[in-house]
Amino acid sequence: MEAIQIKGIKKSFGETKAVDGVDLTVESGEIFSLLGPNGAGKSTTISMICGLLTPDEGDAAIDGHSIRKETVAAQKVLGVVPQDIALYQDLSARQNLMFWGRMVGLKDGLLKQRVDEVLALIELTDRQHDECGKYSGGMKRRLNIGVALLHQPRVLILDEPTVGIDPQSRRKILDSVTLLRDQGTTILYTTHYMEEAQELSDRIAIMDEGKIIACGTQSELVQLVGEQDHIRLIVDRVDEQYMQQIRKKVNGSVITTDHEHTIEVVGPNANAILPGLISLSLEGDVKISSVEIQEANLEMVFLHLTGKALRDE
Ligand SMILES: Nc1ncnc2c1ncn2[C@@H]1O[C@H](COP(=O)(O)OP(=O)(O)O)[C@@H](O)[C@H]1O
Ligand SMILES: [Mg+2]
């Protein structure tokens, strides 16, 4: 059964078509990632699924409840972890959870039990009495996730929960997301980190400029680039003329992800392309310090479909 079904949702802000006709189905019990660069429309999509923003067109159903027509029933099923942290900084983790727990109707023994369970899951039991204002960014994010879990939602939505936090907290968040899925929770997870989508997801939708440009399992998505190879060159300088010449030689995409030292080439048969790249570098006086041939990954799928890099470094 579908946990989330999105049909034809659209949202514009003035001239910006933030979400431009999205259809998606998240199956019950899976981790589904929405992968896309900054500005793709991920958060706007999430806000409409949660009923925080009204779509210009279309609708979303959570466990069969229309978010437009049966908002309360739909929201009951949902736990949402927004991109921005919503916590009382001068309260402890425990006090925050007790407060939010009461807000969702928990009380007495059950409230205490859920707060203890959630603290254990987000691994903050030993810091539960410290003021949140003193927590690291990663601990605050974990507590934010904890708040969304108090009422044991069947469907959990996390919007870029690991941006800007320490690797240890990131690891804990990824592990608890997998654990929740294994316990039966359906997860919709947005990210612009390819590695996270690859590690976590049962299925992935790639989003760009308000549209879903591909959707499937990782291996289905990687097949979209077909038999193409991915070559990464590290050079002493990224020279536009050099890039132009490679483009003429390679029947594929050529981009730079950092405008300084990295050139990415996607094309058929790396072994046939490489000698050309090297002789062009000699002609153009560009020094290559490293050549790497990589297996197809989601970064490459994005590059193949859009001609752009997914990463924002
Ligand atoms: N409240 C808003 N007002 C105006 N423009 C917005 C608003 N929210 C989002 N946008 C624009 O809509 C587009 C999609 O944004 P968003 O959904 O936040 O993308 P993502 O979460 O994938 O980074 C961007 O161009 C963004 O600037
Ligand atoms: Mg966002």
CSV table of C-alpha atoms and ligand atoms in Angstrom, one decimal:
chain,number,residue,atom,x,y,z
A,1,MET,CA,0.0,0.0,0.0
A,2,GLU,CA,1.1,3.6,-0.7
A,3,ALA,CA,2.2,5.6,2.4
A,4,ILE,CA,2.4,8.8,0.4
A,5,GLN,CA,0.9,9.5,-3.0
A,6,ILE,CA,1.6,12.8,-4.6
A,7,LYS,CA,-0.4,13.7,-7.7
A,8,GLY,CA,0.4,16.7,-9.9
A,9,ILE,CA,1.4,19.2,-7.2
A,10,LYS,CA,2.6,22.6,-8.3
A,11,LYS,CA,3.7,25.7,-6.4
A,12,SER,CA,5.0,29.0,-7.7
A,13,PHE,CA,6.4,31.9,-5.8
A,14,GLY,CA,5.9,34.8,-8.2
A,15,GLU,CA,7.8,33.8,-11.3
A,16,THR,CA,9.6,30.9,-9.6
A,17,LYS,CA,8.1,27.6,-10.4
A,18,ALA,CA,9.4,26.0,-7.2
A,19,VAL,CA,7.5,22.7,-7.7
A,20,ASP,CA,6.3,22.2,-11.3
A,21,GLY,CA,4.1,19.2,-11.5
A,22,VAL,CA,5.4,16.4,-9.2
A,23,ASP,CA,3.9,12.9,-9.1
A,24,LEU,CA,5.4,10.4,-6.6
A,25,THR,CA,4.5,7.3,-4.7
A,26,VAL,CA,6.2,6.2,-1.5
A,27,GLU,CA,5.5,2.6,-0.6
A,28,SER,CA,4.8,1.6,2.9
A,29,GLY,CA,7.9,0.5,4.8
A,30,GLU,CA,10.5,1.9,2.4
A,31,ILE,CA,13.1,4.6,2.7
A,32,PHE,CA,12.5,6.9,-0.2
A,33,SER,CA,15.0,9.7,-0.9
A,34,LEU,CA,14.3,12.9,-2.8
A,35,LEU,CA,17.7,13.8,-4.1
A,36,GLY,CA,18.4,17.2,-5.7
A,37,PRO,CA,20.6,20.3,-5.5
A,38,ASN,CA,19.8,23.4,-3.5
A,39,GLY,CA,16.8,25.1,-4.9
A,40,ALA,CA,15.4,22.0,-6.6
A,41,GLY,CA,12.1,22.3,-4.8
A,42,LYS,CA,12.5,19.6,-2.2
A,43,SER,CA,11.5,21.6,0.9
A,44,THR,CA,8.5,23.2,-1.0
A,45,THR,CA,7.3,19.6,-1.9
A,46,ILE,CA,7.7,18.6,1.8
A,47,SER,CA,5.8,21.6,3.0
A,48,MET,CA,2.9,20.8,0.7
A,49,ILE,CA,2.8,17.1,1.8
A,50,CYS,CA,2.7,18.2,5.5
A,51,GLY,CA,-0.1,20.7,4.9
A,52,LEU,CA,2.1,23.7,5.7
A,53,LEU,CA,1.7,25.1,2.2
A,54,THR,CA,-1.3,24.8,0.0
A,55,PRO,CA,-0.5,23.6,-3.6
A,56,ASP,CA,-1.5,25.8,-6.5
A,57,GLU,CA,-2.6,22.5,-8.1
A,58,GLY,CA,-2.7,18.8,-7.2
A,59,ASP,CA,-2.9,17.0,-3.9
A,60,ALA,CA,-1.0,14.5,-1.7
A,61,ALA,CA,-2.5,11.6,0.3
A,62,ILE,CA,-0.9,10.2,3.4
A,63,ASP,CA,-2.1,6.6,4.1
A,64,GLY,CA,-5.0,7.4,1.8
A,65,HIS,CA,-6.0,10.7,3.5
A,66,SER,CA,-6.0,13.8,1.3
A,67,ILE,CA,-3.9,16.5,2.9
A,68,ARG,CA,-6.2,19.1,1.4
A,69,LYS,CA,-9.5,17.6,2.4
A,70,GLU,CA,-8.6,15.4,5.5
A,71,THR,CA,-5.8,17.5,6.9
A,72,VAL,CA,-6.0,16.3,10.5
A,73,ALA,CA,-6.3,12.6,9.7
A,74,ALA,CA,-3.3,12.9,7.3
A,75,GLN,CA,-1.2,14.8,9.8
A,76,LYS,CA,-1.8,12.3,12.5
A,77,VAL,CA,0.1,9.7,10.5
A,78,LEU,CA,3.0,12.0,9.9
A,79,GLY,CA,6.1,13.0,11.8
A,80,VAL,CA,8.0,15.8,10.2
A,81,VAL,CA,11.6,17.0,10.8
A,82,PRO,CA,11.9,20.4,9.2
A,83,GLN,CA,15.1,21.8,7.8
A,84,ASP,CA,15.0,24.6,10.5
A,85,ILE,CA,15.4,23.6,14.1
A,86,ALA,CA,12.4,24.3,16.4
A,87,LEU,CA,13.4,23.8,20.0
A,88,TYR,CA,13.3,25.8,23.2
A,89,GLN,CA,17.0,26.6,23.7
A,90,ASP,CA,16.8,27.2,27.4
A,91,LEU,CA,15.0,23.9,28.2
A,92,SER,CA,16.8,20.6,28.4
A,93,ALA,CA,16.3,17.8,25.9
A,94,ARG,CA,13.9,16.0,28.3
A,95,GLN,CA,11.9,19.2,29.0
A,96,ASN,CA,11.6,19.9,25.2
A,97,LEU,CA,10.4,16.3,24.6
A,98,MET,CA,7.9,16.4,27.6
A,99,PHE,CA,6.5,19.7,26.2
A,100,TRP,CA,6.1,18.5,22.6
A,101,GLY,CA,4.8,15.2,23.9
A,102,ARG,CA,2.0,16.9,25.7
A,103,MET,CA,1.3,18.9,22.6
A,104,VAL,CA,0.6,15.7,20.7
A,105,GLY,CA,-1.7,14.4,23.4
A,106,LEU,CA,0.6,12.1,25.4
A,107,LYS,CA,0.4,12.1,29.2
A,108,ASP,CA,1.5,10.5,32.4
A,109,GLY,CA,3.2,7.1,32.2
A,110,LEU,CA,3.0,6.9,28.4
A,111,LEU,CA,4.5,10.3,28.0
A,112,LYS,CA,7.5,9.4,30.2
A,113,GLN,CA,7.9,6.1,28.5
A,114,ARG,CA,7.9,7.7,25.0
A,115,VAL,CA,10.4,10.4,26.1
A,116,ASP,CA,12.7,7.7,27.5
A,117,GLU,CA,12.4,5.6,24.3
A,118,VAL,CA,13.0,8.6,22.0
A,119,LEU,CA,16.0,9.8,24.1
A,120,ALA,CA,17.6,6.3,23.7
A,121,LEU,CA,16.9,6.2,20.0
A,122,ILE,CA,18.5,9.6,19.4
A,123,GLU,CA,21.3,8.7,21.8
A,124,LEU,CA,20.8,11.7,24.1
A,125,THR,CA,19.9,9.8,27.3
A,126,ASP,CA,23.1,10.8,29.1
A,127,ARG,CA,22.8,14.5,28.1
A,128,GLN,CA,19.0,14.7,28.6
A,129,HIS,CA,19.2,17.2,31.5
A,130,ASP,CA,21.5,19.7,29.8
A,131,GLU,CA,20.2,22.9,28.3
A,132,CYS,CA,19.7,22.6,24.5
A,133,GLY,CA,21.3,25.9,23.9
A,134,LYS,CA,24.6,24.3,24.8
A,135,TYR,CA,24.3,21.3,22.4
A,136,SER,CA,26.2,21.0,19.2
A,137,GLY,CA,24.4,21.4,15.9
A,138,GLY,CA,24.3,17.7,15.5
A,139,MET,CA,22.7,17.1,18.9
A,140,LYS,CA,20.1,19.7,18.2
A,141,ARG,CA,19.2,18.0,15.0
A,142,ARG,CA,18.9,14.6,16.7
A,143,LEU,CA,16.6,16.2,19.3
A,144,ASN,CA,14.6,17.8,16.5
A,145,ILE,CA,14.2,14.3,15.0
A,146,GLY,CA,13.2,13.0,18.5
A,147,VAL,CA,10.4,15.5,18.7
A,148,ALA,CA,8.9,14.2,15.4
A,149,LEU,CA,9.0,10.6,16.7
A,150,LEU,CA,7.1,11.1,20.0
A,151,HIS,CA,3.7,10.1,18.7
A,152,GLN,CA,5.2,7.1,16.8
A,153,PRO,CA,4.3,8.3,13.3
A,154,ARG,CA,3.8,5.6,10.6
A,155,VAL,CA,5.4,8.0,8.1
A,156,LEU,CA,8.4,10.1,8.9
A,157,ILE,CA,9.6,12.9,6.7
A,158,LEU,CA,13.1,14.3,7.2
A,159,ASP,CA,14.3,17.4,5.3
A,160,GLU,CA,18.1,17.5,4.9
A,161,PRO,CA,18.7,16.4,8.5
A,162,THR,CA,22.5,16.1,8.2
A,163,VAL,CA,23.4,19.5,6.6
A,164,GLY,CA,26.2,21.2,8.5
A,165,ILE,CA,26.7,18.8,11.3
A,166,ASP,CA,29.6,16.7,12.7
A,167,PRO,CA,30.3,13.2,11.1
A,168,GLN,CA,29.4,11.4,14.4
A,169,SER,CA,25.9,12.9,14.6
A,170,ARG,CA,25.5,12.3,10.9
A,171,ARG,CA,26.3,8.6,11.4
A,172,LYS,CA,23.9,8.4,14.3
A,173,ILE,CA,21.1,10.0,12.3
A,174,LEU,CA,21.6,7.7,9.3
A,175,ASP,CA,21.7,4.6,11.6
A,176,SER,CA,18.5,5.6,13.4
A,177,VAL,CA,16.7,6.3,10.0
A,178,THR,CA,17.6,2.7,8.9
A,179,LEU,CA,16.5,1.3,12.3
A,180,LEU,CA,13.2,3.1,12.1
A,181,ARG,CA,12.6,1.7,8.6
A,182,ASP,CA,13.5,-1.8,9.9
A,183,GLN,CA,10.9,-1.3,12.7
A,184,GLY,CA,8.2,-0.5,10.1
A,185,THR,CA,8.3,3.2,9.7
A,186,THR,CA,8.0,4.6,6.2
A,187,ILE,CA,10.7,7.3,5.5
A,188,LEU,CA,10.8,10.2,3.1
A,189,TYR,CA,14.2,11.7,3.2
A,190,THR,CA,15.5,14.7,1.3
A,191,THR,CA,19.1,15.3,0.6
A,192,HIS,CA,21.6,16.9,-1.8
A,193,TYR,CA,24.3,14.4,-0.7
A,194,MET,CA,24.5,11.6,-3.3
A,195,GLU,CA,26.3,9.3,-0.8
A,196,GLU,CA,23.4,9.5,1.7
A,197,ALA,CA,20.8,8.7,-0.9
A,198,GLN,CA,22.9,5.8,-2.1
A,199,GLU,CA,23.5,4.4,1.4
A,200,LEU,CA,20.0,4.7,2.8
A,201,SER,CA,17.4,4.4,0.1
A,202,ASP,CA,15.2,1.6,-1.1
A,203,ARG,CA,14.2,4.0,-3.9
A,204,ILE,CA,15.3,7.4,-5.0
A,205,ALA,CA,13.7,10.3,-7.0
A,206,ILE,CA,16.1,12.8,-8.5
A,207,MET,CA,14.6,16.3,-8.5
A,208,ASP,CA,15.8,19.4,-10.4
A,209,GLU,CA,14.1,22.7,-11.1
A,210,GLY,CA,10.8,21.7,-9.7
A,211,LYS,CA,10.5,18.4,-11.5
A,212,ILE,CA,11.3,14.8,-10.9
A,213,ILE,CA,13.7,13.9,-13.6
A,214,ALA,CA,14.2,10.2,-12.7
A,215,CYS,CA,12.9,7.7,-10.2
A,216,GLY,CA,13.8,4.1,-9.2
A,217,THR,CA,16.1,1.9,-7.3
A,218,GLN,CA,19.8,2.9,-7.4
A,219,SER,CA,20.6,0.2,-9.9
A,220,GLU,CA,17.7,1.3,-12.1
A,221,LEU,CA,18.9,4.9,-12.0
A,222,VAL,CA,22.5,4.0,-12.7
A,223,GLN,CA,21.3,2.0,-15.8
A,224,LEU,CA,20.1,5.4,-17.2
A,225,VAL,CA,23.6,6.3,-18.0
A,226,GLY,CA,23.9,3.0,-19.9
A,227,GLU,CA,27.4,1.9,-20.8
A,228,GLN,CA,28.9,5.4,-20.2
A,229,ASP,CA,32.1,5.8,-18.2
A,230,HIS,CA,33.0,8.6,-15.8
A,231,ILE,CA,36.5,10.1,-15.8
A,232,ARG,CA,37.6,12.6,-13.2
A,233,LEU,CA,40.7,14.7,-14.1
A,234,ILE,CA,42.5,16.8,-11.5
A,235,VAL,CA,44.3,19.6,-13.4
A,236,ASP,CA,46.5,22.6,-12.4
A,237,ARG,CA,43.8,24.9,-13.8
A,238,VAL,CA,40.4,24.6,-15.4
A,239,ASP,CA,40.8,26.1,-18.8
A,240,GLU,CA,37.6,26.8,-20.8
A,241,GLN,CA,39.3,26.3,-24.1
A,242,TYR,CA,40.6,22.9,-23.0
A,243,MET,CA,37.0,22.0,-21.9
A,244,GLN,CA,35.7,23.1,-25.3
A,245,GLN,CA,38.2,20.9,-27.1
A,246,ILE,CA,37.3,17.9,-25.0
A,247,ARG,CA,33.6,18.5,-25.7
A,248,LYS,CA,34.3,18.3,-29.4
A,249,LYS,CA,36.1,15.0,-29.0
A,250,VAL,CA,33.8,13.3,-26.5
A,251,ASN,CA,30.3,12.4,-27.3
A,252,GLY,CA,29.0,13.1,-23.8
A,253,SER,CA,29.1,15.7,-21.0
A,254,VAL,CA,32.1,17.7,-19.8
A,255,ILE,CA,31.8,19.9,-16.8
A,256,THR,CA,33.8,21.2,-13.9
A,257,THR,CA,32.5,20.8,-10.4
A,258,ASP,CA,34.8,23.3,-8.6
A,259,HIS,CA,35.9,25.6,-11.5
A,260,GLU,CA,39.5,25.2,-10.2
A,261,HIS,CA,41.0,21.8,-10.5
A,262,THR,CA,38.3,19.2,-11.3
A,263,ILE,CA,37.0,18.2,-14.7
A,264,GLU,CA,34.4,15.5,-15.0
A,265,VAL,CA,33.8,13.7,-18.3
A,266,VAL,CA,31.0,11.3,-19.0
A,267,GLY,CA,31.2,9.4,-22.3
A,268,PRO,CA,31.3,6.0,-23.9
A,269,ASN,CA,34.5,4.0,-23.3
A,270,ALA,CA,37.0,5.7,-21.0
A,271,ASN,CA,39.9,3.9,-22.6
A,272,ALA,CA,39.2,5.3,-26.0
A,273,ILE,CA,38.7,8.9,-24.6
A,274,LEU,CA,41.8,9.1,-22.4
A,275,PRO,CA,44.5,9.4,-25.0
A,276,GLY,CA,42.6,12.4,-26.5
A,277,LEU,CA,42.3,14.1,-23.1
A,278,ILE,CA,46.0,13.7,-22.5
A,279,SER,CA,47.1,15.0,-25.9
A,280,LEU,CA,44.7,18.0,-25.7
A,281,SER,CA,46.2,18.8,-22.3
A,282,LEU,CA,49.7,18.8,-23.8
A,283,GLU,CA,48.6,21.1,-26.6
A,284,GLY,CA,46.8,23.4,-24.2
A,285,ASP,CA,49.6,23.4,-21.6
A,286,VAL,CA,47.2,22.1,-18.9
A,287,LYS,CA,48.9,19.8,-16.4
A,288,ILE,CA,47.0,16.7,-15.3
A,289,SER,CA,47.9,15.5,-11.8
A,290,SER,CA,45.4,12.7,-11.5
A,291,VAL,CA,43.1,10.6,-13.7
A,292,GLU,CA,40.4,8.5,-12.1
A,293,ILE,CA,37.9,6.2,-13.8
A,294,GLN,CA,34.8,5.8,-11.6
A,295,GLU,CA,31.9,3.4,-11.5
A,296,ALA,CA,28.6,4.9,-12.4
A,297,ASN,CA,26.9,6.5,-9.4
A,298,LEU,CA,24.0,8.9,-8.8
A,299,GLU,CA,26.2,12.0,-9.3
A,300,MET,CA,26.9,10.7,-12.8
A,301,VAL,CA,23.2,10.1,-13.4
A,302,PHE,CA,22.5,13.7,-12.5
A,303,LEU,CA,25.2,14.9,-14.7
A,304,HIS,CA,24.0,12.8,-17.6
A,305,LEU,CA,20.4,14.0,-17.2
A,306,THR,CA,21.0,17.7,-16.6
A,307,GLY,CA,24.5,18.5,-17.8
A,308,LYS,CA,25.1,20.0,-14.3
A,309,ALA,CA,26.8,18.9,-11.1
A,310,LEU,CA,24.8,17.8,-8.1
A,311,ARG,CA,27.3,19.0,-5.6
A,312,ASP,CA,27.4,22.6,-4.5
A,313,GLU,CA,31.0,22.8,-3.3
B,1,LIG,N1,8.7,31.2,0.5
B,1,LIG,C1,9.4,31.4,-0.6
B,1,LIG,N2,9.3,32.6,-1.3
B,1,LIG,C2,9.9,32.7,-2.5
B,1,LIG,N3,10.6,31.8,-3.1
B,1,LIG,C3,10.8,30.6,-2.5
B,1,LIG,C4,10.1,30.3,-1.2
B,1,LIG,N4,10.4,29.1,-0.8
B,1,LIG,C5,11.2,28.5,-1.8
B,1,LIG,N5,11.4,29.4,-2.8
B,1,LIG,C6,12.2,29.2,-4.1
B,1,LIG,O1,11.7,28.0,-4.7
B,1,LIG,C7,12.7,27.2,-5.2
B,1,LIG,C8,12.7,25.9,-4.5
B,1,LIG,O2,13.1,26.1,-3.1
B,1,LIG,P1,13.2,24.9,-2.1
B,1,LIG,O3,11.9,24.1,-2.2
B,1,LIG,O4,13.5,25.4,-0.8
B,1,LIG,O5,14.4,24.0,-2.7
B,1,LIG,P2,15.3,22.9,-2.0
B,1,LIG,O6,14.6,22.5,-0.7
B,1,LIG,O7,15.4,21.7,-2.9
B,1,LIG,O8,16.6,23.5,-1.8
B,1,LIG,C9,14.0,28.0,-5.0
B,1,LIG,O9,14.2,28.8,-6.2
B,1,LIG,C10,13.6,29.0,-3.8
B,1,LIG,O10,14.4,30.1,-3.9
B,2,MG,MG,15.4,22.6,1.3
